[in-house]
PDB file of N, CA and C in Angstrom:
ATOM      1  N   UNK J 245     107.014 101.299 101.268  1.00 56.00           N
ATOM      2  CA  UNK J 245     105.840 101.172 100.466  1.00 56.00           C
ATOM      3  C   UNK J 245     106.200 100.326  99.259  1.00 56.00           C
ATOM      4  N   UNK J 246     105.364  99.369  98.946  1.00 58.00           N
ATOM      5  CA  UNK J 246     105.552  98.565  97.752  1.00 58.00           C
ATOM      6  C   UNK J 246     104.391  98.859  96.817  1.00 58.00           C
ATOM      7  N   UNK J 247     104.708  99.139  95.570  1.00 57.00           N
ATOM      8  CA  UNK J 247     103.689  99.510  94.604  1.00 57.00           C
ATOM      9  C   UNK J 247     103.809  98.580  93.407  1.00 57.00           C
ATOM     10  N   UNK J 248     102.721  97.932  93.065  1.00 60.00           N
ATOM     11  CA  UNK J 248     102.681  97.050  91.901  1.00 60.00           C
ATOM     12  C   UNK J 248     101.541  97.481  91.009  1.00 60.00           C
ATOM     13  N   UNK J 249     101.824  97.518  89.717  1.00 59.00           N
ATOM     14  CA  UNK J 249     100.812  97.915  88.747  1.00 59.00           C
ATOM     15  C   UNK J 249     100.954  97.021  87.533  1.00 59.00           C
ATOM     16  N   UNK J 250      99.857  96.708  86.902  1.00 69.00           N
ATOM     17  CA  UNK J 250      99.921  95.925  85.669  1.00 69.00           C
ATOM     18  C   UNK J 250      98.985  96.539  84.649  1.00 69.00           C
ATOM     19  N   UNK J 251      99.287  96.283  83.392  1.00 71.00           N
ATOM     20  CA  UNK J 251      98.480  96.802  82.305  1.00 71.00           C
ATOM     21  C   UNK J 251      98.498  95.776  81.175  1.00 71.00           C
ATOM     22  N   UNK J 252      97.366  95.543  80.570  1.00 78.00           N
ATOM     23  CA  UNK J 252      97.292  94.651  79.425  1.00 78.00           C
ATOM     24  C   UNK J 252      97.287  95.503  78.166  1.00 78.00           C
ATOM     25  N   UNK J 253      98.123  95.116  77.206  1.00 78.00           N
ATOM     26  CA  UNK J 253      98.254  95.865  75.963  1.00 78.00           C
ATOM     27  C   UNK J 253      97.949  94.918  74.809  1.00 78.00           C
ATOM     28  N   UNK J 254      96.967  95.262  74.041  1.00 87.00           N
ATOM     29  CA  UNK J 254      96.530  94.403  72.927  1.00 87.00           C
ATOM     30  C   UNK J 254      97.336  94.714  71.672  1.00 87.00           C
ATOM     31  N   UNK J 255      98.644  94.518  71.759  1.00 88.00           N
ATOM     32  CA  UNK J 255      99.549  94.745  70.636  1.00 88.00           C
ATOM     33  C   UNK J 255     100.579  93.625  70.599  1.00 88.00           C
ATOM     34  N   UNK J 256     101.199  93.389  69.444  1.00 87.00           N
ATOM     35  CA  UNK J 256     102.273  92.402  69.382  1.00 87.00           C
ATOM     36  C   UNK J 256     103.440  92.800  70.299  1.00 87.00           C
ATOM     37  N   UNK J 257     104.128  91.814  70.812  1.00 81.00           N
ATOM     38  CA  UNK J 257     105.238  92.018  71.741  1.00 81.00           C
ATOM     39  C   UNK J 257     106.282  92.987  71.192  1.00 81.00           C
ATOM     40  N   UNK J 258     106.600  92.873  69.907  1.00 82.00           N
ATOM     41  CA  UNK J 258     107.608  93.743  69.300  1.00 82.00           C
ATOM     42  C   UNK J 258     107.174  95.213  69.348  1.00 82.00           C
ATOM     43  N   UNK J 259     105.895  95.470  69.118  1.00 86.00           N
ATOM     44  CA  UNK J 259     105.381  96.847  69.153  1.00 86.00           C
ATOM     45  C   UNK J 259     105.415  97.403  70.576  1.00 86.00           C
ATOM     46  N   UNK J 260     105.097  96.562  71.542  1.00 82.00           N
ATOM     47  CA  UNK J 260     105.168  96.979  72.947  1.00 82.00           C
ATOM     48  C   UNK J 260     106.609  97.353  73.301  1.00 82.00           C
ATOM     49  N   UNK J 261     107.568  96.550  72.839  1.00 79.00           N
ATOM     50  CA  UNK J 261     108.978  96.848  73.103  1.00 79.00           C
ATOM     51  C   UNK J 261     109.357  98.203  72.513  1.00 79.00           C
ATOM     52  N   UNK J 262     108.871  98.501  71.302  1.00 82.00           N
ATOM     53  CA  UNK J 262     109.151  99.800  70.676  1.00 82.00           C
ATOM     54  C   UNK J 262     108.561 100.944  71.500  1.00 82.00           C
ATOM     55  N   UNK J 263     107.330 100.773  71.961  1.00 84.00           N
ATOM     56  CA  UNK J 263     106.682 101.813  72.751  1.00 84.00           C
ATOM     57  C   UNK J 263     107.404 102.051  74.069  1.00 84.00           C
ATOM     58  N   UNK J 264     107.829 100.965  74.721  1.00 79.00           N
ATOM     59  CA  UNK J 264     108.537 101.096  75.995  1.00 79.00           C
ATOM     60  C   UNK J 264     109.902 101.747  75.821  1.00 79.00           C
ATOM     61  N   UNK J 265     110.490 101.596  74.645  1.00 79.00           N
ATOM     62  CA  UNK J 265     111.802 102.182  74.386  1.00 79.00           C
ATOM     63  C   UNK J 265     111.736 103.693  74.183  1.00 79.00           C
ATOM     64  N   UNK J 266     110.557 104.230  73.957  1.00 86.00           N
ATOM     65  CA  UNK J 266     110.395 105.659  73.697  1.00 86.00           C
ATOM     66  C   UNK J 266     109.940 106.373  74.970  1.00 86.00           C
ATOM     67  N   UNK J 267     110.811 107.209  75.565  1.00 87.00           N
ATOM     68  CA  UNK J 267     110.450 107.873  76.817  1.00 87.00           C
ATOM     69  C   UNK J 267     109.220 108.766  76.717  1.00 87.00           C
ATOM     70  N   UNK J 268     108.835 109.171  75.527  1.00 90.00           N
ATOM     71  CA  UNK J 268     107.647 110.012  75.369  1.00 90.00           C
ATOM     72  C   UNK J 268     106.377 109.285  75.806  1.00 90.00           C
ATOM     73  N   UNK J 269     106.429 107.955  75.830  1.00 88.00           N
ATOM     74  CA  UNK J 269     105.254 107.167  76.204  1.00 88.00           C
ATOM     75  C   UNK J 269     105.199 106.835  77.701  1.00 88.00           C
ATOM     76  N   UNK J 270     106.203 107.230  78.477  1.00 87.00           N
ATOM     77  CA  UNK J 270     106.237 106.896  79.907  1.00 87.00           C
ATOM     78  C   UNK J 270     104.980 107.307  80.678  1.00 87.00           C
ATOM     79  N   UNK J 271     104.392 108.477  80.417  1.00 88.00           N
ATOM     80  CA  UNK J 271     103.186 108.841  81.168  1.00 88.00           C
ATOM     81  C   UNK J 271     102.028 107.846  80.982  1.00 88.00           C
ATOM     82  N   UNK J 272     102.045 107.088  79.897  1.00 83.00           N
ATOM     83  CA  UNK J 272     101.001 106.089  79.674  1.00 83.00           C
ATOM     84  C   UNK J 272     101.194 104.873  80.567  1.00 83.00           C
ATOM     85  N   UNK J 273     102.451 104.592  80.966  1.00 79.00           N
ATOM     86  CA  UNK J 273     102.741 103.404  81.785  1.00 79.00           C
ATOM     87  C   UNK J 273     102.840 103.743  83.268  1.00 79.00           C
ATOM     88  N   UNK J 274     103.283 104.948  83.578  1.00 81.00           N
ATOM     89  CA  UNK J 274     103.490 105.332  84.978  1.00 81.00           C
ATOM     90  C   UNK J 274     102.434 106.353  85.379  1.00 81.00           C
ATOM     91  N   UNK J 275     101.391 105.883  86.027  1.00 83.00           N
ATOM     92  CA  UNK J 275     100.304 106.764  86.452  1.00 83.00           C
ATOM     93  C   UNK J 275     100.823 107.820  87.423  1.00 83.00           C
ATOM     94  N   UNK J 276     100.467 109.067  87.175  1.00 91.00           N
ATOM     95  CA  UNK J 276     100.878 110.160  88.061  1.00 91.00           C
ATOM     96  C   UNK J 276     102.261 110.705  87.762  1.00 91.00           C
ATOM     97  N   UNK J 277     102.862 110.303  86.642  1.00 93.00           N
ATOM     98  CA  UNK J 277     104.216 110.754  86.326  1.00 93.00           C
ATOM     99  C   UNK J 277     104.252 112.267  86.112  1.00 93.00           C
ATOM    100  N   UNK J 278     105.151 112.924  86.834  1.00 95.00           N
ATOM    101  CA  UNK J 278     105.379 114.359  86.686  1.00 95.00           C
ATOM    102  C   UNK J 278     106.693 114.581  85.939  1.00 95.00           C
ATOM    103  N   UNK J 279     107.714 113.788  86.272  1.00 94.00           N
ATOM    104  CA  UNK J 279     109.045 113.956  85.698  1.00 94.00           C
ATOM    105  C   UNK J 279     109.767 112.620  85.657  1.00 94.00           C
ATOM    106  N   UNK J 280     110.450 112.349  84.569  1.00 92.00           N
ATOM    107  CA  UNK J 280     111.334 111.184  84.447  1.00 92.00           C
ATOM    108  C   UNK J 280     112.623 111.697  83.828  1.00 92.00           C
ATOM    109  N   UNK J 281     113.688 111.765  84.636  1.00 92.00           N
ATOM    110  CA  UNK J 281     114.927 112.401  84.223  1.00 92.00           C
ATOM    111  C   UNK J 281     116.108 111.446  84.415  1.00 92.00           C
ATOM    112  N   UNK J 282     116.745 110.992  83.327  1.00 91.00           N
ATOM    113  CA  UNK J 282     117.907 110.117  83.465  1.00 91.00           C
ATOM    114  C   UNK J 282     119.036 110.815  84.229  1.00 91.00           C
ATOM    115  N   UNK J 283     119.620 110.089  85.177  1.00 94.00           N
ATOM    116  CA  UNK J 283     120.762 110.603  85.930  1.00 94.00           C
ATOM    117  C   UNK J 283     122.062 110.025  85.395  1.00 94.00           C
ATOM    118  N   UNK J 284     122.011 108.762  84.960  1.00 95.00           N
ATOM    119  CA  UNK J 284     123.182 108.089  84.397  1.00 95.00           C
ATOM    120  C   UNK J 284     122.713 106.977  83.471  1.00 95.00           C
ATOM    121  N   UNK J 285     123.503 106.689  82.465  1.00 92.00           N
ATOM    122  CA  UNK J 285     123.174 105.604  81.538  1.00 92.00           C
ATOM    123  C   UNK J 285     122.220 106.046  80.441  1.00 92.00           C
ATOM    124  N   UNK J 286     121.754 105.065  79.660  1.00 88.00           N
ATOM    125  CA  UNK J 286     120.844 105.302  78.546  1.00 88.00           C
ATOM    126  C   UNK J 286     119.455 104.815  78.899  1.00 88.00           C
ATOM    127  N   UNK J 287     118.449 105.571  78.514  1.00 85.00           N
ATOM    128  CA  UNK J 287     117.061 105.250  78.832  1.00 85.00           C
ATOM    129  C   UNK J 287     116.747 103.782  78.540  1.00 85.00           C
ATOM    130  N   UNK J 288     116.201 103.099  79.550  1.00 80.00           N
ATOM    131  CA  UNK J 288     115.734 101.730  79.386  1.00 80.00           C
ATOM    132  C   UNK J 288     116.787 100.652  79.420  1.00 80.00           C
ATOM    133  N   UNK J 289     118.050 101.013  79.546  1.00 83.00           N
ATOM    134  CA  UNK J 289     119.121 100.022  79.544  1.00 83.00           C
ATOM    135  C   UNK J 289     119.487  99.626  80.973  1.00 83.00           C
ATOM    136  N   UNK J 290     119.888  98.362  81.184  1.00 85.00           N
ATOM    137  CA  UNK J 290     120.273  97.911  82.527  1.00 85.00           C
ATOM    138  C   UNK J 290     121.344  98.813  83.143  1.00 85.00           C
ATOM    139  N   UNK J 291     121.153  99.116  84.414  1.00 89.00           N
ATOM    140  CA  UNK J 291     122.077  99.968  85.141  1.00 89.00           C
ATOM    141  C   UNK J 291     121.734 101.444  85.092  1.00 89.00           C
ATOM    142  N   UNK J 292     120.846 101.832  84.189  1.00 89.00           N
ATOM    143  CA  UNK J 292     120.461 103.234  84.076  1.00 89.00           C
ATOM    144  C   UNK J 292     119.697 103.669  85.323  1.00 89.00           C
ATOM    145  N   UNK J 293     120.079 104.813  85.854  1.00 91.00           N
ATOM    146  CA  UNK J 293     119.362 105.384  86.990  1.00 91.00           C
ATOM    147  C   UNK J 293     118.678 106.669  86.542  1.00 91.00           C
ATOM    148  N   UNK J 294     117.438 106.847  87.006  1.00 90.00           N
ATOM    149  CA  UNK J 294     116.651 108.024  86.647  1.00 90.00           C
ATOM    150  C   UNK J 294     115.961 108.581  87.878  1.00 90.00           C
ATOM    151  N   UNK J 295     115.778 109.879  87.868  1.00 93.00           N
ATOM    152  CA  UNK J 295     114.974 110.555  88.890  1.00 93.00           C
ATOM    153  C   UNK J 295     113.531 110.524  88.395  1.00 93.00           C
ATOM    154  N   UNK J 296     112.635 110.048  89.251  1.00 91.00           N
ATOM    155  CA  UNK J 296     111.225 109.939  88.884  1.00 91.00           C
ATOM    156  C   UNK J 296     110.401 110.681  89.928  1.00 91.00           C
ATOM    157  N   UNK J 297     109.542 111.578  89.459  1.00 94.00           N
ATOM    158  CA  UNK J 297     108.635 112.292  90.350  1.00 94.00           C
ATOM    159  C   UNK J 297     107.215 111.875  89.968  1.00 94.00           C
ATOM    160  N   UNK J 298     106.479 111.381  90.951  1.00 91.00           N
ATOM    161  CA  UNK J 298     105.102 110.943  90.762  1.00 91.00           C
ATOM    162  C   UNK J 298     104.192 111.769  91.654  1.00 91.00           C
ATOM    163  N   UNK J 299     102.955 111.952  91.222  1.00 92.00           N
ATOM    164  CA  UNK J 299     101.984 112.676  92.037  1.00 92.00           C
ATOM    165  C   UNK J 299     100.743 111.827  92.207  1.00 92.00           C
ATOM    166  N   UNK J 300     100.287 111.750  93.452  1.00 89.00           N
ATOM    167  CA  UNK J 300      99.052 111.056  93.791  1.00 89.00           C
ATOM    168  C   UNK J 300      98.228 112.030  94.623  1.00 89.00           C
ATOM    169  N   UNK J 301      97.179 112.566  94.029  1.00 91.00           N
ATOM    170  CA  UNK J 301      96.415 113.610  94.712  1.00 91.00           C
ATOM    171  C   UNK J 301      97.280 114.837  94.870  1.00 91.00           C
ATOM    172  N   UNK J 302      97.418 115.332  96.095  1.00 92.00           N
ATOM    173  CA  UNK J 302      98.236 116.516  96.356  1.00 92.00           C
ATOM    174  C   UNK J 302      99.662 116.152  96.763  1.00 92.00           C
ATOM    175  N   UNK J 303      99.941 114.860  96.897  1.00 93.00           N
ATOM    176  CA  UNK J 303     101.260 114.423  97.353  1.00 93.00           C
ATOM    177  C   UNK J 303     102.157 114.114  96.168  1.00 93.00           C
ATOM    178  N   UNK J 304     103.402 114.583  96.246  1.00 93.00           N
ATOM    179  CA  UNK J 304     104.414 114.266  95.248  1.00 93.00           C
ATOM    180  C   UNK J 304     105.461 113.367  95.886  1.00 93.00           C
ATOM    181  N   UNK J 305     105.902 112.371  95.124  1.00 87.00           N
ATOM    182  CA  UNK J 305     106.925 111.445  95.571  1.00 87.00           C
ATOM    183  C   UNK J 305     108.080 111.487  94.582  1.00 87.00           C
ATOM    184  N   UNK J 306     109.277 111.543  95.110  1.00 91.00           N
ATOM    185  CA  UNK J 306     110.466 111.524  94.269  1.00 91.00           C
ATOM    186  C   UNK J 306     111.217 110.236  94.535  1.00 91.00           C
ATOM    187  N   UNK J 307     111.506 109.489  93.474  1.00 88.00           N
ATOM    188  CA  UNK J 307     112.184 108.202  93.587  1.00 88.00           C
ATOM    189  C   UNK J 307     113.407 108.178  92.683  1.00 88.00           C
ATOM    190  N   UNK J 308     114.311 107.264  92.973  1.00 89.00           N
ATOM    191  CA  UNK J 308     115.396 106.941  92.064  1.00 89.00           C
ATOM    192  C   UNK J 308     115.081 105.583  91.473  1.00 89.00           C
ATOM    193  N   UNK J 309     114.952 105.531  90.159  1.00 85.00           N
ATOM    194  CA  UNK J 309     114.632 104.297  89.450  1.00 85.00           C
ATOM    195  C   UNK J 309     115.928 103.707  88.908  1.00 85.00           C
ATOM    196  N   UNK J 310     116.085 102.395  89.050  1.00 86.00           N
ATOM    197  CA  UNK J 310     117.214 101.689  88.458  1.00 86.00           C
ATOM    198  C   UNK J 310     116.678 100.571  87.587  1.00 86.00           C
ATOM    199  N   UNK J 311     117.083 100.538  86.321  1.00 83.00           N
ATOM    200  CA  UNK J 311     116.697  99.437  85.446  1.00 83.00           C
ATOM    201  C   UNK J 311     117.601  98.268  85.810  1.00 83.00           C
ATOM    202  N   UNK J 312     117.004  97.184  86.282  1.00 81.00           N
ATOM    203  CA  UNK J 312     117.785  96.043  86.739  1.00 81.00           C
ATOM    204  C   UNK J 312     117.931  94.950  85.687  1.00 81.00           C
ATOM    205  N   UNK J 313     117.017  94.924  84.721  1.00 77.00           N
ATOM    206  CA  UNK J 313     117.091  93.876  83.713  1.00 77.00           C
ATOM    207  C   UNK J 313     116.255  94.272  82.510  1.00 77.00           C
ATOM    208  N   UNK J 314     116.723  93.885  81.344  1.00 73.00           N
ATOM    209  CA  UNK J 314     115.926  94.032  80.122  1.00 73.00           C
ATOM    210  C   UNK J 314     116.186  92.794  79.288  1.00 73.00           C
ATOM    211  N   UNK J 315     115.191  91.963  79.200  1.00 68.00           N
ATOM    212  CA  UNK J 315     115.304  90.671  78.535  1.00 68.00           C
ATOM    213  C   UNK J 315     114.590  90.756  77.193  1.00 68.00           C
ATOM    214  N   UNK J 316     115.311  90.571  76.073  1.00 58.00           N
ATOM    215  CA  UNK J 316     114.655  90.672  74.762  1.00 58.00           C
ATOM    216  C   UNK J 316     113.483  89.703  74.599  1.00 58.00           C
ATOM    217  N   UNK J 317     113.516  88.585  75.302  1.00 57.00           N
ATOM    218  CA  UNK J 317     112.397  87.635  75.220  1.00 57.00           C
ATOM    219  C   UNK J 317     111.182  88.171  75.963  1.00 57.00           C
ATOM    220  N   UNK J 318     111.415  89.053  76.907  1.00 55.00           N
ATOM    221  CA  UNK J 318     110.338  89.665  77.679  1.00 55.00           C
ATOM    222  C   UNK J 318     110.630  91.165  77.734  1.00 55.00           C
ATOM    223  N   UNK J 319     110.108  91.952  76.772  1.00 49.00           N
ATOM    224  CA  UNK J 319     110.515  93.348  76.638  1.00 49.00           C
ATOM    225  C   UNK J 319     110.086  94.270  77.766  1.00 49.00           C
ATOM    226  N   UNK J 320     109.270  93.800  78.686  1.00 52.00           N
ATOM    227  CA  UNK J 320     108.862  94.648  79.798  1.00 52.00           C
ATOM    228  C   UNK J 320     110.075  94.827  80.700  1.00 52.00           C
ATOM    229  N   UNK J 321     110.516  96.071  80.854  1.00 50.00           N
ATOM    230  CA  UNK J 321     111.710  96.280  81.658  1.00 50.00           C
ATOM    231  C   UNK J 321     111.381  96.180  83.139  1.00 50.00           C
ATOM    232  N   UNK J 322     112.328  95.668  83.858  1.00 51.00           N
ATOM    233  CA  UNK J 322     112.176  95.507  85.296  1.00 51.00           C
ATOM    234  C   UNK J 322     112.684  96.762  85.971  1.00 51.00           C
ATOM    235  N   UNK J 323     111.918  97.287  86.899  1.00 55.00           N
ATOM    236  CA  UNK J 323     112.281  98.525  87.582  1.00 55.00           C
ATOM    237  C   UNK J 323     112.429  98.281  89.071  1.00 55.00           C
ATOM    238  N   UNK J 324     113.375  98.959  89.650  1.00 55.00           N
ATOM    239  CA  UNK J 324     113.540  98.938  91.093  1.00 55.00           C
ATOM    240  C   UNK J 324     113.683 100.377  91.526  1.00 55.00           C
ATOM    241  N   UNK J 325     112.873 100.774  92.496  1.00 55.00           N
ATOM    242  CA  UNK J 325     112.926 102.138  92.996  1.00 55.00           C
ATOM    243  C   UNK J 325     113.659 102.146  94.327  1.00 55.00           C
ATOM    244  N   UNK J 326     114.487 103.161  94.530  1.00 54.00           N
ATOM    245  CA  UNK J 326     115.196 103.327  95.787  1.00 54.00           C
ATOM    246  C   UNK J 326     114.386 104.162  96.756  1.00 54.00           C
ATOM    247  N   UNK J 327     115.082 104.867  97.620  1.00 51.00           N
ATOM    248  CA  UNK J 327     114.401 105.720  98.594  1.00 51.00           C
ATOM    249  C   UNK J 327     113.643 106.822  97.872  1.00 51.00           C
ATOM    250  N   UNK J 328     112.581 107.227  98.486  1.00 47.00           N
ATOM    251  CA  UNK J 328     111.774 108.296  97.907  1.00 47.00           C
ATOM    252  C   UNK J 328     111.576 109.392  98.941  1.00 47.00           C
ATOM    253  N   UNK J 329     111.405 110.602  98.454  1.00 46.00           N
ATOM    254  CA  UNK J 329     111.090 111.720  99.331  1.00 46.00           C
ATOM    255  C   UNK J 329     109.685 112.179  98.987  1.00 46.00           C
ATOM    256  N   UNK J 330     108.886 112.313 100.007  1.00 43.00           N
ATOM    257  CA  UNK J 330     107.541 112.839  99.819  1.00 43.00           C
ATOM    258  C   UNK J 330     107.488 114.200 100.487  1.00 43.00           C
ATOM    259  N   UNK J 331     106.483 114.967 100.146  1.00 39.00           N
ATOM    260  CA  UNK J 331     106.408 116.303 100.739  1.00 39.00           C
ATOM    261  C   UNK J 331     106.056 116.249 102.227  1.00 39.00           C
ATOM    262  N   UNK J 332     105.772 115.053 102.739  1.00 35.00           N
ATOM    263  CA  UNK J 332     105.479 114.927 104.169  1.00 35.00           C
ATOM    264  C   UNK J 332     106.521 114.085 104.897  1.00 35.00           C
ATOM    265  N   UNK J 333     107.602 113.705 104.246  1.00 33.00           N
ATOM    266  CA  UNK J 333     108.619 112.903 104.907  1.00 33.00           C
ATOM    267  C   UNK J 333     109.260 111.930 103.926  1.00 33.00           C
ATOM    268  N   UNK J 334     109.702 110.785 104.424  1.00 33.00           N
ATOM    269  CA  UNK J 334     110.374 109.803 103.589  1.00 33.00           C
ATOM    270  C   UNK J 334     109.556 108.525 103.515  1.00 33.00           C
ATOM    271  N   UNK J 335     109.711 107.847 102.403  1.00 35.00           N
ATOM    272  CA  UNK J 335     109.048 106.554 102.216  1.00 35.00           C
ATOM    273  C   UNK J 335     109.834 105.780 101.193  1.00 35.00           C
ATOM    274  N   UNK J 336     109.764 104.463 101.260  1.00 40.00           N
ATOM    275  CA  UNK J 336     110.370 103.640 100.200  1.00 40.00           C
ATOM    276  C   UNK J 336     109.384 103.596  99.076  1.00 40.00           C
ATOM    277  N   UNK J 337     109.850 103.764  97.870  1.00 51.00           N
ATOM    278  CA  UNK J 337     108.946 103.813  96.729  1.00 51.00           C
ATOM    279  C   UNK J 337     109.257 102.656  95.817  1.00 51.00           C
TER     280      UNK J 337
END
């Protein structure tokens, strides 16, 4: 499964970077977020892996998120999700 989402934010780039750096704001960016738990590394930094649980309707999906890049010129962090477990089987998330 490939999932793409975009959001427009009417704020200066620097303010967006500050908001993205604060894990308390993750539910605003990740629709259906139930849990975001760092497994290794520091939140938002390249190489950091986190356990992410998302819910869509009655289905929950568990993914491993890896931050692959964080470019100061473009503060939107790049995310790559690994295998996911759903309550009905497995899916790529």
